mmCIF file of C-alpha atoms and ligand atoms in Angstrom:
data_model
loop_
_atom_site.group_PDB
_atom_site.id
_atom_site.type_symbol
_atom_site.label_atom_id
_atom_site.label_comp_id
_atom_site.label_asym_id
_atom_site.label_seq_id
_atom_site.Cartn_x
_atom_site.Cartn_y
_atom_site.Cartn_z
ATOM 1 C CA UNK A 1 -83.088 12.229 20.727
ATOM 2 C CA UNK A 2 -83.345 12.894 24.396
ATOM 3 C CA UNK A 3 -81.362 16.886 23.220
ATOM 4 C CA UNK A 4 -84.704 18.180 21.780
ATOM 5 C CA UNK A 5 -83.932 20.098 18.615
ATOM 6 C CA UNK A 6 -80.647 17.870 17.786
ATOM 7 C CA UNK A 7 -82.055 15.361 15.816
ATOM 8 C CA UNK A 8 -82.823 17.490 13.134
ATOM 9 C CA UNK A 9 -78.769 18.463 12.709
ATOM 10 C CA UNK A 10 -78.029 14.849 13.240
ATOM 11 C CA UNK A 11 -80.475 14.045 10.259
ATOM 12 C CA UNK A 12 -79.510 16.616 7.916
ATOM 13 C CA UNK A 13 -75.732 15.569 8.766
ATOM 14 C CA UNK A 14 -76.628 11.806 8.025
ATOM 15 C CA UNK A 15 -79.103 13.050 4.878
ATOM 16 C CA UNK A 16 -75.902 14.806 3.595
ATOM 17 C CA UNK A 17 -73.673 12.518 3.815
ATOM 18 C CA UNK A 18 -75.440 10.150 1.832
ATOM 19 C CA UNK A 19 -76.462 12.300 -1.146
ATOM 20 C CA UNK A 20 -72.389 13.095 -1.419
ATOM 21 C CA UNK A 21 -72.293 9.392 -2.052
ATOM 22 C CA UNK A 22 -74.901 9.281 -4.175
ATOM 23 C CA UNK A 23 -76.966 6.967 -1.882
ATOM 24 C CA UNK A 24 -80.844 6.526 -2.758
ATOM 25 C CA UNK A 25 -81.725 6.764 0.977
ATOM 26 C CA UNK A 26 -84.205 9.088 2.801
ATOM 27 C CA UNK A 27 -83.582 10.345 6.268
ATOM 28 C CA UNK A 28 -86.652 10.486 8.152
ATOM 29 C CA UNK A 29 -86.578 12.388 11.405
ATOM 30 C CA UNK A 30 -89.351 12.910 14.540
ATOM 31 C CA UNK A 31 -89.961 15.713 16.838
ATOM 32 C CA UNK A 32 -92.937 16.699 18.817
ATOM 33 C CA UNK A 33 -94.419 20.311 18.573
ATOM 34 C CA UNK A 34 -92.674 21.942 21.546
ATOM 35 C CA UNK A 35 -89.630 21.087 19.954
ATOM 36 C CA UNK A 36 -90.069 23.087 17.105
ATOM 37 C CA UNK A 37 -89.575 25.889 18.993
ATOM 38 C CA UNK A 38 -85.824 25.230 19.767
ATOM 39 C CA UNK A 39 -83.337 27.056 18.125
ATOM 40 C CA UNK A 40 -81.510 23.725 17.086
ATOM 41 C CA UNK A 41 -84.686 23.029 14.755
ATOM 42 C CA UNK A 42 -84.903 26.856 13.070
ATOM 43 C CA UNK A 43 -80.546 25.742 12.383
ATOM 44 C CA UNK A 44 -81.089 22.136 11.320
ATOM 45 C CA UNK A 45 -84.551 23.294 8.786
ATOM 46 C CA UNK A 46 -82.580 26.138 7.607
ATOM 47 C CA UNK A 47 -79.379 24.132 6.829
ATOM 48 C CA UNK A 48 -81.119 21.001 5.716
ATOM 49 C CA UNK A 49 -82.852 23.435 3.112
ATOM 50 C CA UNK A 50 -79.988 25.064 1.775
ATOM 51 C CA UNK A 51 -78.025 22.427 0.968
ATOM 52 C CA UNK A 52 -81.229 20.589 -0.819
ATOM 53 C CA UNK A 53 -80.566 16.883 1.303
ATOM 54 C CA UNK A 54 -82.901 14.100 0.885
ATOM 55 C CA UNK A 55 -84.858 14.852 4.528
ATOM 56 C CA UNK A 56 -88.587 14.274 5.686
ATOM 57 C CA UNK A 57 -89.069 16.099 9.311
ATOM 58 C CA UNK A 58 -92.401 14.656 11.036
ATOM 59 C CA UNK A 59 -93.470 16.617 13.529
ATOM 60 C CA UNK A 60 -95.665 14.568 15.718
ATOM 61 C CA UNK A 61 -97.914 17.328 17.429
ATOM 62 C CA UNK A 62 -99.683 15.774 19.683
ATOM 63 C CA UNK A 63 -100.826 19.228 21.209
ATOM 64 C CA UNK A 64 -98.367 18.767 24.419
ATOM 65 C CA UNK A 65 -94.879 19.549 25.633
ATOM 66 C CA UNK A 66 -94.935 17.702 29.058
ATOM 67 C CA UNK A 67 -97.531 20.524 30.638
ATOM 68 C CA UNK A 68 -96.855 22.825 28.309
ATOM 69 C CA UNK A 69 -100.118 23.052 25.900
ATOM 70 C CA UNK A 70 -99.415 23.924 21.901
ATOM 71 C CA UNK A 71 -100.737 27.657 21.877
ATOM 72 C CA UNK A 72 -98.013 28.103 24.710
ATOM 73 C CA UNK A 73 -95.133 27.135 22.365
ATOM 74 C CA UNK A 74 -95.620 28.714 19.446
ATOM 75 C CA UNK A 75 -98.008 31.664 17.905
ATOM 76 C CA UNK A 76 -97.681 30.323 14.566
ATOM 77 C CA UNK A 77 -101.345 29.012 13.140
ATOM 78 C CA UNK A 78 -99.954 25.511 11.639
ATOM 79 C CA UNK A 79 -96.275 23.903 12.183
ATOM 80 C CA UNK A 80 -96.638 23.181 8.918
ATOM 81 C CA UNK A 81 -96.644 26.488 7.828
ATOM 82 C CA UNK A 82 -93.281 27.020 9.778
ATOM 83 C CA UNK A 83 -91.622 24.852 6.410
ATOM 84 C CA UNK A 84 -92.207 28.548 3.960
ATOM 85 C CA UNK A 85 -89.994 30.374 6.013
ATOM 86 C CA UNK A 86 -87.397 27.591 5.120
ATOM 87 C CA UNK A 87 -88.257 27.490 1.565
ATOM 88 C CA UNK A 88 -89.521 23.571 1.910
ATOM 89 C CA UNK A 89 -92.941 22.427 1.835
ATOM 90 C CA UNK A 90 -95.145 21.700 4.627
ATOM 91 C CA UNK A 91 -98.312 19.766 5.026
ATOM 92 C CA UNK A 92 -101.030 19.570 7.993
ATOM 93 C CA UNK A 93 -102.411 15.712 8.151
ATOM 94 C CA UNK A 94 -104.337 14.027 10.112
ATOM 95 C CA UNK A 95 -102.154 11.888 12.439
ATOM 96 C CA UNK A 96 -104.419 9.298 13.412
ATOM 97 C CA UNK A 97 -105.011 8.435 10.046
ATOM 98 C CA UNK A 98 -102.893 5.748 9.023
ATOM 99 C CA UNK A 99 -103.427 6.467 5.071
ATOM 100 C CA UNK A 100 -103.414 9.935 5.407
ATOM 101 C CA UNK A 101 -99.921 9.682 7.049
ATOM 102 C CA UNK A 102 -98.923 7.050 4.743
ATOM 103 C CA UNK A 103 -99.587 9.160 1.056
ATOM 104 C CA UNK A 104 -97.926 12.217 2.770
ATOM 105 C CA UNK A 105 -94.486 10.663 3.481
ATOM 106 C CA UNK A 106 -94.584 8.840 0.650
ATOM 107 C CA UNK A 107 -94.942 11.726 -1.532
ATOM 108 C CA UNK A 108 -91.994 13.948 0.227
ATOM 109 C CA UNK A 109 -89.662 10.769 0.072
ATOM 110 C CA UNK A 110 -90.053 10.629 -3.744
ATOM 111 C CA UNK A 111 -89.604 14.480 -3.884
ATOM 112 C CA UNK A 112 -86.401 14.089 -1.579
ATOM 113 C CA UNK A 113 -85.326 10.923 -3.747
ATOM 114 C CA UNK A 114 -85.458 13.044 -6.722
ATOM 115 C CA UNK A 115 -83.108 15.747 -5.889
ATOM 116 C CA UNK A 116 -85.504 18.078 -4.714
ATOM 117 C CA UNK A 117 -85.069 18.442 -0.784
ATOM 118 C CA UNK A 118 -86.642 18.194 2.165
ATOM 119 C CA UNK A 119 -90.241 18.692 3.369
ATOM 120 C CA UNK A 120 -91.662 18.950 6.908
ATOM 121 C CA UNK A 121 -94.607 17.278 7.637
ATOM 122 C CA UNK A 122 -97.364 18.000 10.630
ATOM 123 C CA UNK A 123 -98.963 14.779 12.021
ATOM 124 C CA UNK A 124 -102.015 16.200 13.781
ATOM 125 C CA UNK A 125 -102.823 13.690 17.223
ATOM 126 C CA UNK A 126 -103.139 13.980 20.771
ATOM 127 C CA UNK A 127 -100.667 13.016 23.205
ATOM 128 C CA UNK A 128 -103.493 10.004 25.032
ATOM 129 C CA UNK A 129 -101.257 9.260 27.812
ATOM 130 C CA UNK A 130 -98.709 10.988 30.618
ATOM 131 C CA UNK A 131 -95.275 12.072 29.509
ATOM 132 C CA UNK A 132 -93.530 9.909 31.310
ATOM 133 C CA UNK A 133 -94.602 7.709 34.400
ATOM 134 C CA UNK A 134 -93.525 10.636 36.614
ATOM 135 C CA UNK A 135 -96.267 12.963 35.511
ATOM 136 C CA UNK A 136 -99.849 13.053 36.092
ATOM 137 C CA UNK A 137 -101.801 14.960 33.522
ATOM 138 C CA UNK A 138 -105.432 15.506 35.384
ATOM 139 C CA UNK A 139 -103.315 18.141 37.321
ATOM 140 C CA UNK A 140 -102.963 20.754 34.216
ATOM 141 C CA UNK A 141 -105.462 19.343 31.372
ATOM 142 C CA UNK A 142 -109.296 18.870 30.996
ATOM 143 C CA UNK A 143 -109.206 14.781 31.125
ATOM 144 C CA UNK A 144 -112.606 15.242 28.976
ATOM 145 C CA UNK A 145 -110.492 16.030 25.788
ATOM 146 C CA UNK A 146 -108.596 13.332 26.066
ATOM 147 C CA UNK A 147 -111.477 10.653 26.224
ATOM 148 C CA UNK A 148 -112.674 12.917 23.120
ATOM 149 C CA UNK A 149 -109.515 12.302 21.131
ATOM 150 C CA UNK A 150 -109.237 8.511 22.507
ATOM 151 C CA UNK A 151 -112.183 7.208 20.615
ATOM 152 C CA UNK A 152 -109.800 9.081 17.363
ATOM 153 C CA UNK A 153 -107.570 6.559 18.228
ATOM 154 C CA UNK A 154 -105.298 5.471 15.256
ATOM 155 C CA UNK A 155 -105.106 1.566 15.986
ATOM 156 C CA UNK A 156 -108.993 2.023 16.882
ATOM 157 C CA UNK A 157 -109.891 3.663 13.963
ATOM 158 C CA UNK A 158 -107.554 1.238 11.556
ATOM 159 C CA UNK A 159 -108.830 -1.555 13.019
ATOM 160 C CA UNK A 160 -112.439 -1.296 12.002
ATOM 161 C CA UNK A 161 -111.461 -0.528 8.351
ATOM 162 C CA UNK A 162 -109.781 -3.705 8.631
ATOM 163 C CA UNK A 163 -112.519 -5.453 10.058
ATOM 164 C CA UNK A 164 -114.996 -3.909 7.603
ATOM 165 C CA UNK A 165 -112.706 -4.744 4.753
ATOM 166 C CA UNK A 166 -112.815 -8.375 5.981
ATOM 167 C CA UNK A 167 -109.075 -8.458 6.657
ATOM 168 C CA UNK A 168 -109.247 -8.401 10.651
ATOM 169 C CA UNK A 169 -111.238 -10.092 13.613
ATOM 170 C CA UNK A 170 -111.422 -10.392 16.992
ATOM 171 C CA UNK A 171 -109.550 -14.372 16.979
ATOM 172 C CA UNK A 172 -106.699 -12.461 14.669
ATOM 173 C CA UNK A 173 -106.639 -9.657 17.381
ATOM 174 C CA UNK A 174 -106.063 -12.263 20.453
ATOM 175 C CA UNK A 175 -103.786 -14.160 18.432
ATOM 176 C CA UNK A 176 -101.646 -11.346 17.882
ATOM 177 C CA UNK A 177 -101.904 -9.847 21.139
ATOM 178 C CA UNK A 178 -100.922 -13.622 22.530
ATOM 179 C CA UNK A 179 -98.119 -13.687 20.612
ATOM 180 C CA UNK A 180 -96.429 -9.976 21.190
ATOM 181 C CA UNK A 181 -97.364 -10.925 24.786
ATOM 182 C CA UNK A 182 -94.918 -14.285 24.126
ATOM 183 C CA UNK A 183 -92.339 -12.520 22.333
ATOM 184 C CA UNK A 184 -92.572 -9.556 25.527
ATOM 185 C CA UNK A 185 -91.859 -12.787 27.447
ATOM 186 C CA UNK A 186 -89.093 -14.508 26.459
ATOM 187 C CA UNK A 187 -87.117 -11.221 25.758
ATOM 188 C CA UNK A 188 -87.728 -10.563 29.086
ATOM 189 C CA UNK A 189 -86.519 -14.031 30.255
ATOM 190 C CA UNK A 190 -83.304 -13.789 27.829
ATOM 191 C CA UNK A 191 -82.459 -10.391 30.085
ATOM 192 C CA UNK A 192 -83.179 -11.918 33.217
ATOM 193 C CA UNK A 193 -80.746 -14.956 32.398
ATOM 194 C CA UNK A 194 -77.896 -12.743 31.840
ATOM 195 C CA UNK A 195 -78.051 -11.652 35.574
ATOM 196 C CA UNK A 196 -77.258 -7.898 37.258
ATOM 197 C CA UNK A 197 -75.732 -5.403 34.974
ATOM 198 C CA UNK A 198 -72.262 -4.144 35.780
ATOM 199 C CA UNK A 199 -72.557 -0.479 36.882
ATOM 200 C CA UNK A 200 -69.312 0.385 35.534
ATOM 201 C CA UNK A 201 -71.306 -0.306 32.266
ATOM 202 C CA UNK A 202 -73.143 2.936 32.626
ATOM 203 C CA UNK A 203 -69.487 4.823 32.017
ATOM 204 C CA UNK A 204 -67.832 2.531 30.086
ATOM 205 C CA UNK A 205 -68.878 3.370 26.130
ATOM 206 C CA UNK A 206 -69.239 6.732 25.701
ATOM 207 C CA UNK A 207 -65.620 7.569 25.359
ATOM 208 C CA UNK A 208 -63.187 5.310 24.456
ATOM 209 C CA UNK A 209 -61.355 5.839 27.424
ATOM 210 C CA UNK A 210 -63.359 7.475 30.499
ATOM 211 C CA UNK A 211 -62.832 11.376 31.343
ATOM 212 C CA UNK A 212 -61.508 12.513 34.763
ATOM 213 C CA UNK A 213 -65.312 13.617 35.211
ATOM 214 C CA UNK A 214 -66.593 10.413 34.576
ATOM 215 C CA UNK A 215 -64.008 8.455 36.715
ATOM 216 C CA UNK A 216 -64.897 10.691 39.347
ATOM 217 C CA UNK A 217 -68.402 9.426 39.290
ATOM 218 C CA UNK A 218 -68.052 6.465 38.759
ATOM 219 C CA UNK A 219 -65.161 6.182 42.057
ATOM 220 C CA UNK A 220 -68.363 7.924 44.021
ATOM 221 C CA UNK A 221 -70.887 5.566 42.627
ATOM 222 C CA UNK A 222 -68.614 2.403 43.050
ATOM 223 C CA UNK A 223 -68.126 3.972 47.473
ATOM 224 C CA UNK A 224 -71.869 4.491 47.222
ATOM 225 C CA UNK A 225 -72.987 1.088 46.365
ATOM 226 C CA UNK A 226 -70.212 -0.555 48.680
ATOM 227 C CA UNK A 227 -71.797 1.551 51.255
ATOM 228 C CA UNK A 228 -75.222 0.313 50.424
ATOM 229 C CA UNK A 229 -74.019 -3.526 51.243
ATOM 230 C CA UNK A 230 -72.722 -3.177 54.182
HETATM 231 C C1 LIG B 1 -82.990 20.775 25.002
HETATM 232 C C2 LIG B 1 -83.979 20.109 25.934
HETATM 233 N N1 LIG B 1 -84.725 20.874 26.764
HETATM 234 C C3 LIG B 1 -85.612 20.310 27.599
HETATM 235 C C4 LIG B 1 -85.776 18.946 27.634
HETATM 236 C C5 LIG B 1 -86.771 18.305 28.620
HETATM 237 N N2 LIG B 1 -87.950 17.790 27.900
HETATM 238 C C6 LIG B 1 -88.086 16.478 27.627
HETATM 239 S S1 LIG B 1 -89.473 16.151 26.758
HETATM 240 C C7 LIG B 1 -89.944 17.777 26.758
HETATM 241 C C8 LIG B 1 -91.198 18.220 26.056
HETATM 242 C C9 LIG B 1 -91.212 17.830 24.618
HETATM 243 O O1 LIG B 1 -92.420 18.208 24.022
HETATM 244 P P1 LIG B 1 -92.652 18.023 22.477
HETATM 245 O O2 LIG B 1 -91.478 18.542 21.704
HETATM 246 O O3 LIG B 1 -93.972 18.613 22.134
HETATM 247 O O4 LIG B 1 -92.632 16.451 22.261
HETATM 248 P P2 LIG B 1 -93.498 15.261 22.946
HETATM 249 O O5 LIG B 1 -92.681 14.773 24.104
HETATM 250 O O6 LIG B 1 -94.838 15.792 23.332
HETATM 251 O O7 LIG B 1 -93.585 14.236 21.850
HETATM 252 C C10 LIG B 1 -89.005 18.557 27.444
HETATM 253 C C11 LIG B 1 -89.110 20.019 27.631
HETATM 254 C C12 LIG B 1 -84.964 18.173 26.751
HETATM 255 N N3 LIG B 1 -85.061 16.848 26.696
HETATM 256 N N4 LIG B 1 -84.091 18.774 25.899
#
């Protein structure tokens, strides 16, 4: 959710929902570490809680928020340990471990599927890359850590269990890697096809029927492209 903090009202909403139906569905929610410092996160934990819905809350912390570094965010040893001051449990994993990960959610999904509400969750990784393509990382972290944590790599580090189980090889790995690369293709193709999108598109759905706002924008953005052919 691009509103950090949100998702976790949006997912006890949905998780709600469901168990007044009597669904047997889990709601599974992500957020990074910084996040957990929002106030929408303390509102959605605490509410999610009380009213006992069927919620896992990962919290990928990947030991960055943008520039921001973990002991910057919060003074709180573990996010796990955040989940006792909701009254839910909370576990540390290891992140990059595929298994790990795997045995945790699959435990607090069967505790949520029973009635017994929601549990947080604290994926321990390292955020490898930039943020987004507009920042550069080398300006505000030792790059030295990150080659540290990149050879902790999750697909690494599956990958040669597979391989020493037998179950994976370098052909398999090219074949697959050919194929995504295909698939990346011809999606891209499909798009291309369909020609230019309509600007107006950007305005169009949010609201059945635009706001003045929005029409106002959209009247400048309209005069600014007609400006741009000419
Ligand atoms: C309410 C709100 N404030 C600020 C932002 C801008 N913002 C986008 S990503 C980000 C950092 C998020 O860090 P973290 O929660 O650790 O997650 P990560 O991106 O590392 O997975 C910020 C501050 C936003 N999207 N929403």
């Amino acid at each position: 959710n691009i509103i950090i903090g949100t998702q976790i009202n949006h997912a006890v909403g949905i998780a709600y929902a469901r168990k007044l139906k009597g669904a047997d569905d889990v709601v599974i929610t992500f957020i990074g570490e910084g996040g957990t410092s929002h106030g929408e996160f303390h509102e959605g934990m605490n509410f999610g809680a009380i009213l006992g819905v069927p919620m896992v809350v990962v919290v990928q912390n990947n030991q960055w928020a943008v520039s921001t570094p973990r002991s910057n965010t919060t003074k709180a040893e573990t996010i796990a340990q955040k989940a006792i001051a909701y009254g839910m449990p909370g576990i540390q994993v290891d992140g990059n471990d595929v298994f790990a990960m795997y045995a945790a959610v699959k435990e607090a999904a069967g505790r949520a599927r029973r009635g017994e509400g929601p549990a947080l969750i604290e994926a321990l990784t390292y955020r490898l890359g930039a943020h987004t393509t507009s920042d550069n990382p080398s300006l505000y972290r030792n790059e030295e850590e990150t080659a540290e944590w990149l050879e902790r790599d999750p697909l690494k580090r599956f990958r040669i269990y597979l391989e020493g189980k037998g179950l994976w090889d370098a052909e398999k790995e090219e074949a697959l890697k050919q194929e995504l690369n295909d698939y990346v293709n011809a999606v891209f193709k499909n798009v291309e096809a369909k020609g230019a999108v309509n600007p107006e598109e950007i305005f169009k759905y949010t609201y059945e029927k635009m706001t003045p706002e929005l029409e106002k924008q959209y009247a400048s953005l309209k005069a600014y492209l007609e400006e741009e052919v000419k």
